[in-house]
Amino acid sequence: MGIVGAEAADKVEGALEAAGWRVCALSGRSLLQGGEAVRIPGASGETLYLLYVDHVLTGVVAAGLPTDDPDDLLAKAEAQAGPQAEQHGQRAFANRPLPFRYGTNGVVWCFRNALDAEHLDGATAPDAPPGGARSRLVFAPHQPDTVARWMREAQRDPQAPTLRARLRQLPAVPLDHKRLRSAQYKAIKGLEKSLARDDPRALIQMATGAGKTYTVVQGSYRLLKHARAHRVLFLVDRNNLGKQAFAEYHGFQPLGSRQPLHQQMPLKLLAGGALADSDKIVISTIQRLWCKLSGLPVPGPDNDDFEDKEADRLAGRTATVRYTPELPPDYFDVIVVDECHRSIYGRWMPVLEYFDAHVIGLTATPIAPTFAFFQKNLVSSYTYGEAVADGVNVDYDVYKISTKITQQGAVIPAQTEAVHPDGTVEQINTVLAKVNKLTRQQHWEEQVEDDPYAPQEINHRVRSEDQIRTVISTFKEKLFTEIFPPVTNPETGQAHARKTVPKTLIFAQNDLHADAIVKAVREVFQAGDGICRKITSKASQPDQALADFRNKSSLRIAVTVDMIATGTDIPALECLLFMRDIRTWSYFEQMKGRGARIISDQALAKITSDAVHKDRFVIVDAVGVTEHEKVDARPLVRDNDRPLPSLERLLQACAEGRPLHADDAATLAGRLSRLRQRIDEETLVAIERCTGDMTFESLVGGLVHASDADRRATVRAEGGAEAESAELAAAVRPFVESEALRAALLEAATHSWLLIDHISQDQVLEARGQTDEEGARSTVSNWLAYMNAPEHQSDIMSLWLAFEERRPPREVLRELKILIGKVRATQREWTEQRLWKAYVDLGIARDSPRRNAGLVEFLTVLRYELGLDGEEFRPYRSTVEGRLEAWLARQRTAGVIFNGQQLEWLSRIVGVVAANATVHVGSLDKGLCAKAGGYGDFVATFDGGVWEPEELVDELDRELGA
């Protein structure tokens, strides 16, 4: 055994045996089928283990003391790889230095596969990285079956004997395939470049709705097919997202393949049961995967509560894992983490670090910890603005609803006046309902004194019934006049008004608030239960409710807390109503992304019968969520946001006398701060009665000060680590010493009550659409700077001459499209839609819709800035109508008179030109012209007149267009 300590040796050999190796001394070697780790002394005092798989010597482990550096031990294994192979002659794998090398001190395992940079014959691969194969830390030694598979793969492809070698030789991504968007192509290409470099972690940032999942499904297929990866894991943190990902993988048709993916590569959703070796793609929540790695039963597929209610409690502060033979660290080659901005930090990190796999992160909203975890390896970035500019996402408008109670709070009076028919006034004591937040038990109490409440207490301590009703009533009142106003048909100039409530998602503060909103919606809209449902993890059959909301036209409004806040696709969604504030930028962006999905006109019409086209969605802001800056600072509560389990755990630690570190103290402070918002004065008095002379605020303040990083550094600098520990211990002491305080806090957390204010009457302060004037001014200013730049003058002057000389419309439009291409090459997000919206928001394009802009609107802006229509901004339809009047006047002068039916057709052609800036014979068989009989009716109407029909169309194109 050399000088390796017995304890270290036990750990090393225990790890080898757990992985399936039979450990023995040289004299006990049997070379049976399977794996053997044969112990021999090393030249420098370490112990060597020669790894045999099916009689073949294939690897070496150098084991040392717990104080030894695993890298140094790996170097010793490297030094022995050649001599041991020579010594054992024909038994050595491929007659070359042993390729699989480990160095371990019994705690940390360091591994290097020499074949990652070599051909099987030992020659250096031409595309190998400088310095050869890169070592990596692994949780445990690989299983003999895995090593056997690696040997077979190397013999099958000696020039690319390992996964990492094959990752450097992936075939090119098909650039021009119609089913792969440019951003998806770039993401796959960037990812594969990163994998070829052997980067252990890679991050893909792609706007919500831009096809992240499709991108990684295609990428998974390429890794499995071309790099022959053994198995891919797709991780989520919510069960409904796992089911959604399973459906996306299951229905996926790979590029260049005639078979769906699941028929080529077995697909598994981890929900109870065992994994099969044949499974190639496994989809799981990180919580259920942890169950596998901790020996707990994996919940079934229909247990949607596990991730929300049970997993955190079971895992405790850190989700520790253990070696699991049926799910070893080498089980997956690639792990994809969906919505990685929220699911891989804190307690679940050990689950990811257990596996010896490349980790790929997907998110629309990366935050600082995301970049840190992925080592700043951002392989692809596609922002929401770029997605809107490319037509992959739709843009949004903001409509603000502000009420007095929302902004200022209210006062619940202890008494109210009642005026009797005879004129006498009676003071009546106020009696209000209280609802238990957990059990929903309700009882009534008489108000002893006036009770003022602030805006931040709404839906935490007090629920205002009229505030909810006022917001919903205003939403209904403004829905079809201002939020979704009538849309003008560009061909006819007529307005199309909607009557069907757009698919709307309302974000509530909590489940009780969601219940109250659902009730208010049904009452205000004077509709039955089918129009509105609560969809939260606590609601009944949430998956079915979500499917109904996505697919059924009858369910128009859903109320959620956070189940549909991220990752869930509902393409027909057109409106988001925020009745809860969000302070975190990434979370708000995720919530906002629910409305950004594009949808075909036909699919939209199936869900919302009178919707014509989804070119925007609307955020109805009833809480000021769009008005304040958002941050992604580390929250005070540092493990999760579920108050009872975490508070119970922390107080239990105090009861047992276990020391809390700074993060625990910060979490306890956050829990208590949230609890304070939910408890009444009576409960507060009961708690403070247990603290001696301390107030609730001083209890929390002491924890906050003791856990503050800057203050801790100062204390440590002045008094050393002992002073820092002493301050933390002093802040925690009340919770350690007082059993009564712990019991009172748990009682308050378990039985907190919500006061129902049905007295205070709310009123609307403001209800209007919000415009981004600052952004609009910047856009117009930048556009004018572009137009006036010397390098662009030739393009602008060329267009000015084309307008002035009234060149054929199609020639002018061709020049316009060229200019648009040049503009977007300079500033990708300068789209016709964005430019037009800026002119509307600044009041230049008055009384014009802000959305659905195109070539005609860009043409209108150009004509205005070039002064072709005078100093006033002139809508293009008005210009076309003026041109028709002038043309008709010239025709009358020439003696040509048109009858009523002919004038109707001329009016229709004005609509065609107003919408397209040109007209041709084919235009008359489309849209409203087609409904009026098309070109055939046009020919019949003008038959026998002065103008031949086809010549008349060409004449009108020249006179009215561009």
mmCIF file of N, CA and C in Angstrom, residues 687-768:
data_model
loop_
_atom_site.group_PDB
_atom_site.id
_atom_site.type_symbol
_atom_site.label_atom_id
_atom_site.label_comp_id
_atom_site.label_asym_id
_atom_site.label_seq_id
_atom_site.Cartn_x
_atom_site.Cartn_y
_atom_site.Cartn_z
ATOM 1 N N ILE A 687 -45.399 38.382 19.710
ATOM 2 C CA ILE A 687 -44.006 38.029 19.386
ATOM 3 C C ILE A 687 -43.051 38.867 20.221
ATOM 4 N N GLU A 688 -43.280 40.190 20.266
ATOM 5 C CA GLU A 688 -42.361 41.078 20.978
ATOM 6 C C GLU A 688 -42.389 40.828 22.489
ATOM 7 N N ARG A 689 -43.459 40.219 22.983
ATOM 8 C CA ARG A 689 -43.543 39.875 24.396
ATOM 9 C C ARG A 689 -42.495 38.812 24.744
ATOM 10 N N CYS A 690 -42.037 38.100 23.727
ATOM 11 C CA CYS A 690 -41.066 37.022 23.952
ATOM 12 C C CYS A 690 -39.624 37.470 23.766
ATOM 13 N N THR A 691 -39.414 38.738 23.417
ATOM 14 C CA THR A 691 -38.060 39.186 23.073
ATOM 15 C C THR A 691 -37.391 39.989 24.173
ATOM 16 N N GLY A 692 -38.057 40.167 25.291
ATOM 17 C CA GLY A 692 -37.495 41.036 26.313
ATOM 18 C C GLY A 692 -37.728 42.483 25.947
ATOM 19 N N ASP A 693 -36.652 43.241 25.800
ATOM 20 C CA ASP A 693 -36.777 44.672 25.485
ATOM 21 C C ASP A 693 -36.642 44.962 23.994
ATOM 22 N N MET A 694 -36.498 43.962 23.174
ATOM 23 C CA MET A 694 -36.241 44.192 21.746
ATOM 24 C C MET A 694 -37.546 44.282 20.959
ATOM 25 N N THR A 695 -37.539 45.145 19.948
ATOM 26 C CA THR A 695 -38.660 45.218 19.014
ATOM 27 C C THR A 695 -38.426 44.228 17.883
ATOM 28 N N PHE A 696 -39.478 43.958 17.143
ATOM 29 C CA PHE A 696 -39.357 43.077 15.976
ATOM 30 C C PHE A 696 -38.330 43.650 15.000
ATOM 31 N N GLU A 697 -38.404 44.988 14.804
ATOM 32 C CA GLU A 697 -37.509 45.637 13.847
ATOM 33 C C GLU A 697 -36.049 45.516 14.280
ATOM 34 N N SER A 698 -35.797 45.616 15.606
ATOM 35 C CA SER A 698 -34.412 45.509 16.060
ATOM 36 C C SER A 698 -33.891 44.078 15.923
ATOM 37 N N LEU A 699 -34.777 43.094 16.086
ATOM 38 C CA LEU A 699 -34.374 41.703 15.847
ATOM 39 C C LEU A 699 -33.875 41.528 14.410
ATOM 40 N N VAL A 700 -34.700 42.019 13.467
ATOM 41 C CA VAL A 700 -34.348 41.881 12.051
ATOM 42 C C VAL A 700 -33.131 42.727 11.725
ATOM 43 N N GLY A 701 -33.101 43.946 12.267
ATOM 44 C CA GLY A 701 -31.969 44.833 11.983
ATOM 45 C C GLY A 701 -30.647 44.254 12.422
ATOM 46 N N GLY A 702 -30.636 43.593 13.592
ATOM 47 C CA GLY A 702 -29.401 42.970 14.052
ATOM 48 C C GLY A 702 -28.909 41.902 13.096
ATOM 49 N N LEU A 703 -29.823 41.104 12.563
ATOM 50 C CA LEU A 703 -29.448 40.066 11.594
ATOM 51 C C LEU A 703 -28.920 40.673 10.305
ATOM 52 N N VAL A 704 -29.577 41.744 9.843
ATOM 53 C CA VAL A 704 -29.151 42.392 8.600
ATOM 54 C C VAL A 704 -27.747 42.955 8.756
ATOM 55 N N HIS A 705 -27.485 43.657 9.871
ATOM 56 C CA HIS A 705 -26.154 44.231 10.094
ATOM 57 C C HIS A 705 -25.098 43.146 10.187
ATOM 58 N N ALA A 706 -25.409 42.073 10.891
ATOM 59 C CA ALA A 706 -24.414 41.019 11.101
ATOM 60 C C ALA A 706 -24.105 40.253 9.832
ATOM 61 N N SER A 707 -25.028 40.240 8.884
ATOM 62 C CA SER A 707 -24.814 39.484 7.637
ATOM 63 C C SER A 707 -24.363 40.360 6.482
ATOM 64 N N ASP A 708 -24.291 41.676 6.690
ATOM 65 C CA ASP A 708 -23.880 42.582 5.624
ATOM 66 C C ASP A 708 -22.397 42.366 5.323
ATOM 67 N N ALA A 709 -22.081 42.141 4.062
ATOM 68 C CA ALA A 709 -20.708 41.783 3.675
ATOM 69 C C ALA A 709 -19.726 42.913 3.985
ATOM 70 N N ASP A 710 -20.108 44.159 3.670
ATOM 71 C CA ASP A 710 -19.199 45.277 3.920
ATOM 72 C C ASP A 710 -18.938 45.455 5.413
ATOM 73 N N ARG A 711 -20.010 45.373 6.221
ATOM 74 C CA ARG A 711 -19.843 45.530 7.667
ATOM 75 C C ARG A 711 -18.994 44.395 8.238
ATOM 76 N N ARG A 712 -19.227 43.185 7.770
ATOM 77 C CA ARG A 712 -18.441 42.056 8.248
ATOM 78 C C ARG A 712 -16.962 42.250 7.955
ATOM 79 N N ALA A 713 -16.675 42.792 6.766
ATOM 80 C CA ALA A 713 -15.271 43.030 6.403
ATOM 81 C C ALA A 713 -14.631 44.067 7.321
ATOM 82 N N THR A 714 -15.411 45.100 7.634
ATOM 83 C CA THR A 714 -14.892 46.142 8.529
ATOM 84 C C THR A 714 -14.629 45.582 9.914
ATOM 85 N N VAL A 715 -15.601 44.847 10.471
ATOM 86 C CA VAL A 715 -15.440 44.252 11.803
ATOM 87 C C VAL A 715 -14.245 43.310 11.819
ATOM 88 N N ARG A 716 -14.119 42.521 10.759
ATOM 89 C CA ARG A 716 -13.011 41.571 10.690
ATOM 90 C C ARG A 716 -11.665 42.290 10.643
ATOM 91 N N ALA A 717 -11.632 43.410 9.885
ATOM 92 C CA ALA A 717 -10.387 44.165 9.777
ATOM 93 C C ALA A 717 -9.995 44.797 11.105
ATOM 94 N N GLU A 718 -11.014 45.228 11.875
ATOM 95 C CA GLU A 718 -10.738 45.923 13.127
ATOM 96 C C GLU A 718 -10.527 44.958 14.289
ATOM 97 N N GLY A 719 -11.297 43.877 14.336
ATOM 98 C CA GLY A 719 -11.231 42.997 15.503
ATOM 99 C C GLY A 719 -10.915 41.559 15.199
ATOM 100 N N GLY A 720 -10.742 41.237 13.942
ATOM 101 C CA GLY A 720 -10.416 39.877 13.572
ATOM 102 C C GLY A 720 -11.640 39.004 13.404
ATOM 103 N N ALA A 721 -11.394 37.749 13.039
ATOM 104 C CA ALA A 721 -12.489 36.812 12.769
ATOM 105 C C ALA A 721 -13.337 36.564 14.004
ATOM 106 N N GLU A 722 -12.706 36.617 15.194
ATOM 107 C CA GLU A 722 -13.467 36.377 16.413
ATOM 108 C C GLU A 722 -14.518 37.459 16.632
ATOM 109 N N ALA A 723 -14.167 38.711 16.342
ATOM 110 C CA ALA A 723 -15.127 39.813 16.497
ATOM 111 C C ALA A 723 -16.278 39.658 15.518
ATOM 112 N N GLU A 724 -15.954 39.233 14.301
ATOM 113 C CA GLU A 724 -17.000 39.022 13.298
ATOM 114 C C GLU A 724 -17.963 37.928 13.755
ATOM 115 N N SER A 725 -17.421 36.825 14.254
ATOM 116 C CA SER A 725 -18.258 35.721 14.729
ATOM 117 C C SER A 725 -19.087 36.129 15.928
ATOM 118 N N ALA A 726 -18.484 36.951 16.796
ATOM 119 C CA ALA A 726 -19.198 37.382 17.997
ATOM 120 C C ALA A 726 -20.402 38.243 17.647
ATOM 121 N N GLU A 727 -20.256 39.111 16.647
ATOM 122 C CA GLU A 727 -21.385 39.962 16.256
ATOM 123 C C GLU A 727 -22.503 39.129 15.654
ATOM 124 N N LEU A 728 -22.154 38.142 14.850
ATOM 125 C CA LEU A 728 -23.163 37.271 14.266
ATOM 126 C C LEU A 728 -23.863 36.451 15.358
ATOM 127 N N ALA A 729 -23.085 35.962 16.307
ATOM 128 C CA ALA A 729 -23.668 35.172 17.389
ATOM 129 C C ALA A 729 -24.614 36.016 18.238
ATOM 130 N N ALA A 730 -24.255 37.292 18.455
ATOM 131 C CA ALA A 730 -25.114 38.178 19.241
ATOM 132 C C ALA A 730 -26.439 38.436 18.534
ATOM 133 N N ALA A 731 -26.401 38.572 17.213
ATOM 134 C CA ALA A 731 -27.627 38.818 16.455
ATOM 135 C C ALA A 731 -28.556 37.610 16.486
ATOM 136 N N VAL A 732 -27.974 36.418 16.534
ATOM 137 C CA VAL A 732 -28.765 35.193 16.501
ATOM 138 C C VAL A 732 -29.210 34.776 17.904
ATOM 139 N N ARG A 733 -28.534 35.291 18.945
ATOM 140 C CA ARG A 733 -28.752 34.823 20.309
ATOM 141 C C ARG A 733 -30.217 34.811 20.757
ATOM 142 N N PRO A 734 -31.025 35.861 20.481
ATOM 143 C CA PRO A 734 -32.426 35.828 20.930
ATOM 144 C C PRO A 734 -33.189 34.609 20.430
ATOM 145 N N PHE A 735 -32.867 34.172 19.237
ATOM 146 C CA PHE A 735 -33.573 33.031 18.649
ATOM 147 C C PHE A 735 -33.067 31.713 19.252
ATOM 148 N N VAL A 736 -31.810 31.711 19.683
ATOM 149 C CA VAL A 736 -31.231 30.521 20.294
ATOM 150 C C VAL A 736 -31.753 30.335 21.710
ATOM 151 N N GLU A 737 -31.838 31.454 22.446
ATOM 152 C CA GLU A 737 -32.132 31.371 23.877
ATOM 153 C C GLU A 737 -33.615 31.308 24.203
ATOM 154 N N SER A 738 -34.491 31.796 23.304
ATOM 155 C CA SER A 738 -35.911 31.892 23.644
ATOM 156 C C SER A 738 -36.751 30.901 22.859
ATOM 157 N N GLU A 739 -37.150 29.842 23.537
ATOM 158 C CA GLU A 739 -38.054 28.878 22.907
ATOM 159 C C GLU A 739 -39.410 29.522 22.618
ATOM 160 N N ALA A 740 -39.842 30.418 23.523
ATOM 161 C CA ALA A 740 -41.124 31.090 23.332
ATOM 162 C C ALA A 740 -41.116 31.953 22.065
ATOM 163 N N LEU A 741 -39.989 32.614 21.808
ATOM 164 C CA LEU A 741 -39.888 33.440 20.598
ATOM 165 C C LEU A 741 -39.971 32.571 19.352
ATOM 166 N N ARG A 742 -39.267 31.467 19.342
ATOM 167 C CA ARG A 742 -39.319 30.570 18.185
ATOM 168 C C ARG A 742 -40.737 30.063 17.956
ATOM 169 N N ALA A 743 -41.412 29.694 19.040
ATOM 170 C CA ALA A 743 -42.776 29.174 18.915
ATOM 171 C C ALA A 743 -43.723 30.256 18.415
ATOM 172 N N ALA A 744 -43.557 31.488 18.908
ATOM 173 C CA ALA A 744 -44.436 32.578 18.478
ATOM 174 C C ALA A 744 -44.241 32.894 17.003
ATOM 175 N N LEU A 745 -42.995 32.858 16.557
ATOM 176 C CA LEU A 745 -42.717 33.137 15.140
ATOM 177 C C LEU A 745 -43.315 32.050 14.247
ATOM 178 N N LEU A 746 -43.143 30.797 14.635
ATOM 179 C CA LEU A 746 -43.711 29.708 13.836
ATOM 180 C C LEU A 746 -45.232 29.759 13.840
ATOM 181 N N GLU A 747 -45.804 30.105 14.972
ATOM 182 C CA GLU A 747 -47.264 30.226 15.040
ATOM 183 C C GLU A 747 -47.744 31.328 14.106
ATOM 184 N N ALA A 748 -47.021 32.459 14.091
ATOM 185 C CA ALA A 748 -47.411 33.573 13.219
ATOM 186 C C ALA A 748 -47.273 33.194 11.753
ATOM 187 N N ALA A 749 -46.205 32.452 11.427
ATOM 188 C CA ALA A 749 -46.001 32.058 10.037
ATOM 189 C C ALA A 749 -47.041 31.042 9.592
ATOM 190 N N THR A 750 -47.453 30.188 10.515
ATOM 191 C CA THR A 750 -48.399 29.134 10.165
ATOM 192 C C THR A 750 -49.832 29.651 10.114
ATOM 193 N N HIS A 751 -50.158 30.557 11.016
ATOM 194 C CA HIS A 751 -51.536 31.035 11.112
ATOM 195 C C HIS A 751 -51.588 32.556 10.947
ATOM 196 N N SER A 752 -51.179 33.060 9.802
ATOM 197 C CA SER A 752 -51.255 34.498 9.550
ATOM 198 C C SER A 752 -52.560 34.790 8.813
ATOM 199 N N TRP A 753 -53.077 35.971 9.061
ATOM 200 C CA TRP A 753 -54.406 36.317 8.571
ATOM 201 C C TRP A 753 -54.351 37.493 7.612
ATOM 202 N N LEU A 754 -55.283 37.505 6.680
ATOM 203 C CA LEU A 754 -55.409 38.591 5.715
ATOM 204 C C LEU A 754 -56.700 39.360 6.027
ATOM 205 N N LEU A 755 -56.549 40.656 6.204
ATOM 206 C CA LEU A 755 -57.693 41.505 6.515
ATOM 207 C C LEU A 755 -58.395 41.900 5.221
ATOM 208 N N ILE A 756 -59.707 41.749 5.138
ATOM 209 C CA ILE A 756 -60.468 42.058 3.922
ATOM 210 C C ILE A 756 -61.157 43.412 4.097
ATOM 211 N N ASP A 757 -60.671 44.396 3.351
ATOM 212 C CA ASP A 757 -61.241 45.743 3.418
ATOM 213 C C ASP A 757 -62.349 45.870 2.372
ATOM 214 N N HIS A 758 -63.598 45.788 2.832
ATOM 215 C CA HIS A 758 -64.712 45.985 1.909
ATOM 216 C C HIS A 758 -65.336 47.363 2.086
ATOM 217 N N ILE A 759 -64.707 48.189 2.922
ATOM 218 C CA ILE A 759 -65.236 49.520 3.223
ATOM 219 C C ILE A 759 -64.689 50.578 2.259
ATOM 220 N N SER A 760 -63.355 50.621 2.118
ATOM 221 C CA SER A 760 -62.704 51.692 1.353
ATOM 222 C C SER A 760 -63.099 51.627 -0.114
ATOM 223 N N GLN A 761 -63.450 52.782 -0.657
ATOM 224 C CA GLN A 761 -63.819 52.886 -2.062
ATOM 225 C C GLN A 761 -62.651 53.449 -2.867
ATOM 226 N N ASP A 762 -62.349 52.795 -3.948
ATOM 227 C CA ASP A 762 -61.222 53.206 -4.782
ATOM 228 C C ASP A 762 -61.708 54.098 -5.914
ATOM 229 N N GLN A 763 -60.779 54.789 -6.560
ATOM 230 C CA GLN A 763 -61.124 55.585 -7.741
ATOM 231 C C GLN A 763 -59.940 55.609 -8.684
ATOM 232 N N VAL A 764 -60.240 55.730 -9.962
ATOM 233 C CA VAL A 764 -59.200 55.729 -10.992
ATOM 234 C C VAL A 764 -58.529 57.093 -11.028
ATOM 235 N N LEU A 765 -57.204 57.096 -10.929
ATOM 236 C CA LEU A 765 -56.447 58.341 -11.069
ATOM 237 C C LEU A 765 -56.003 58.560 -12.508
ATOM 238 N N GLU A 766 -55.707 57.453 -13.187
ATOM 239 C CA GLU A 766 -55.176 57.573 -14.542
ATOM 240 C C GLU A 766 -55.407 56.268 -15.290
ATOM 241 N N ALA A 767 -55.802 56.385 -16.535
ATOM 242 C CA ALA A 767 -55.945 55.219 -17.409
ATOM 243 C C ALA A 767 -55.619 55.680 -18.821
ATOM 244 N N ARG A 768 -54.441 55.351 -19.278
ATOM 245 C CA ARG A 768 -54.023 55.821 -20.605
ATOM 246 C C ARG A 768 -52.862 54.965 -21.113
#
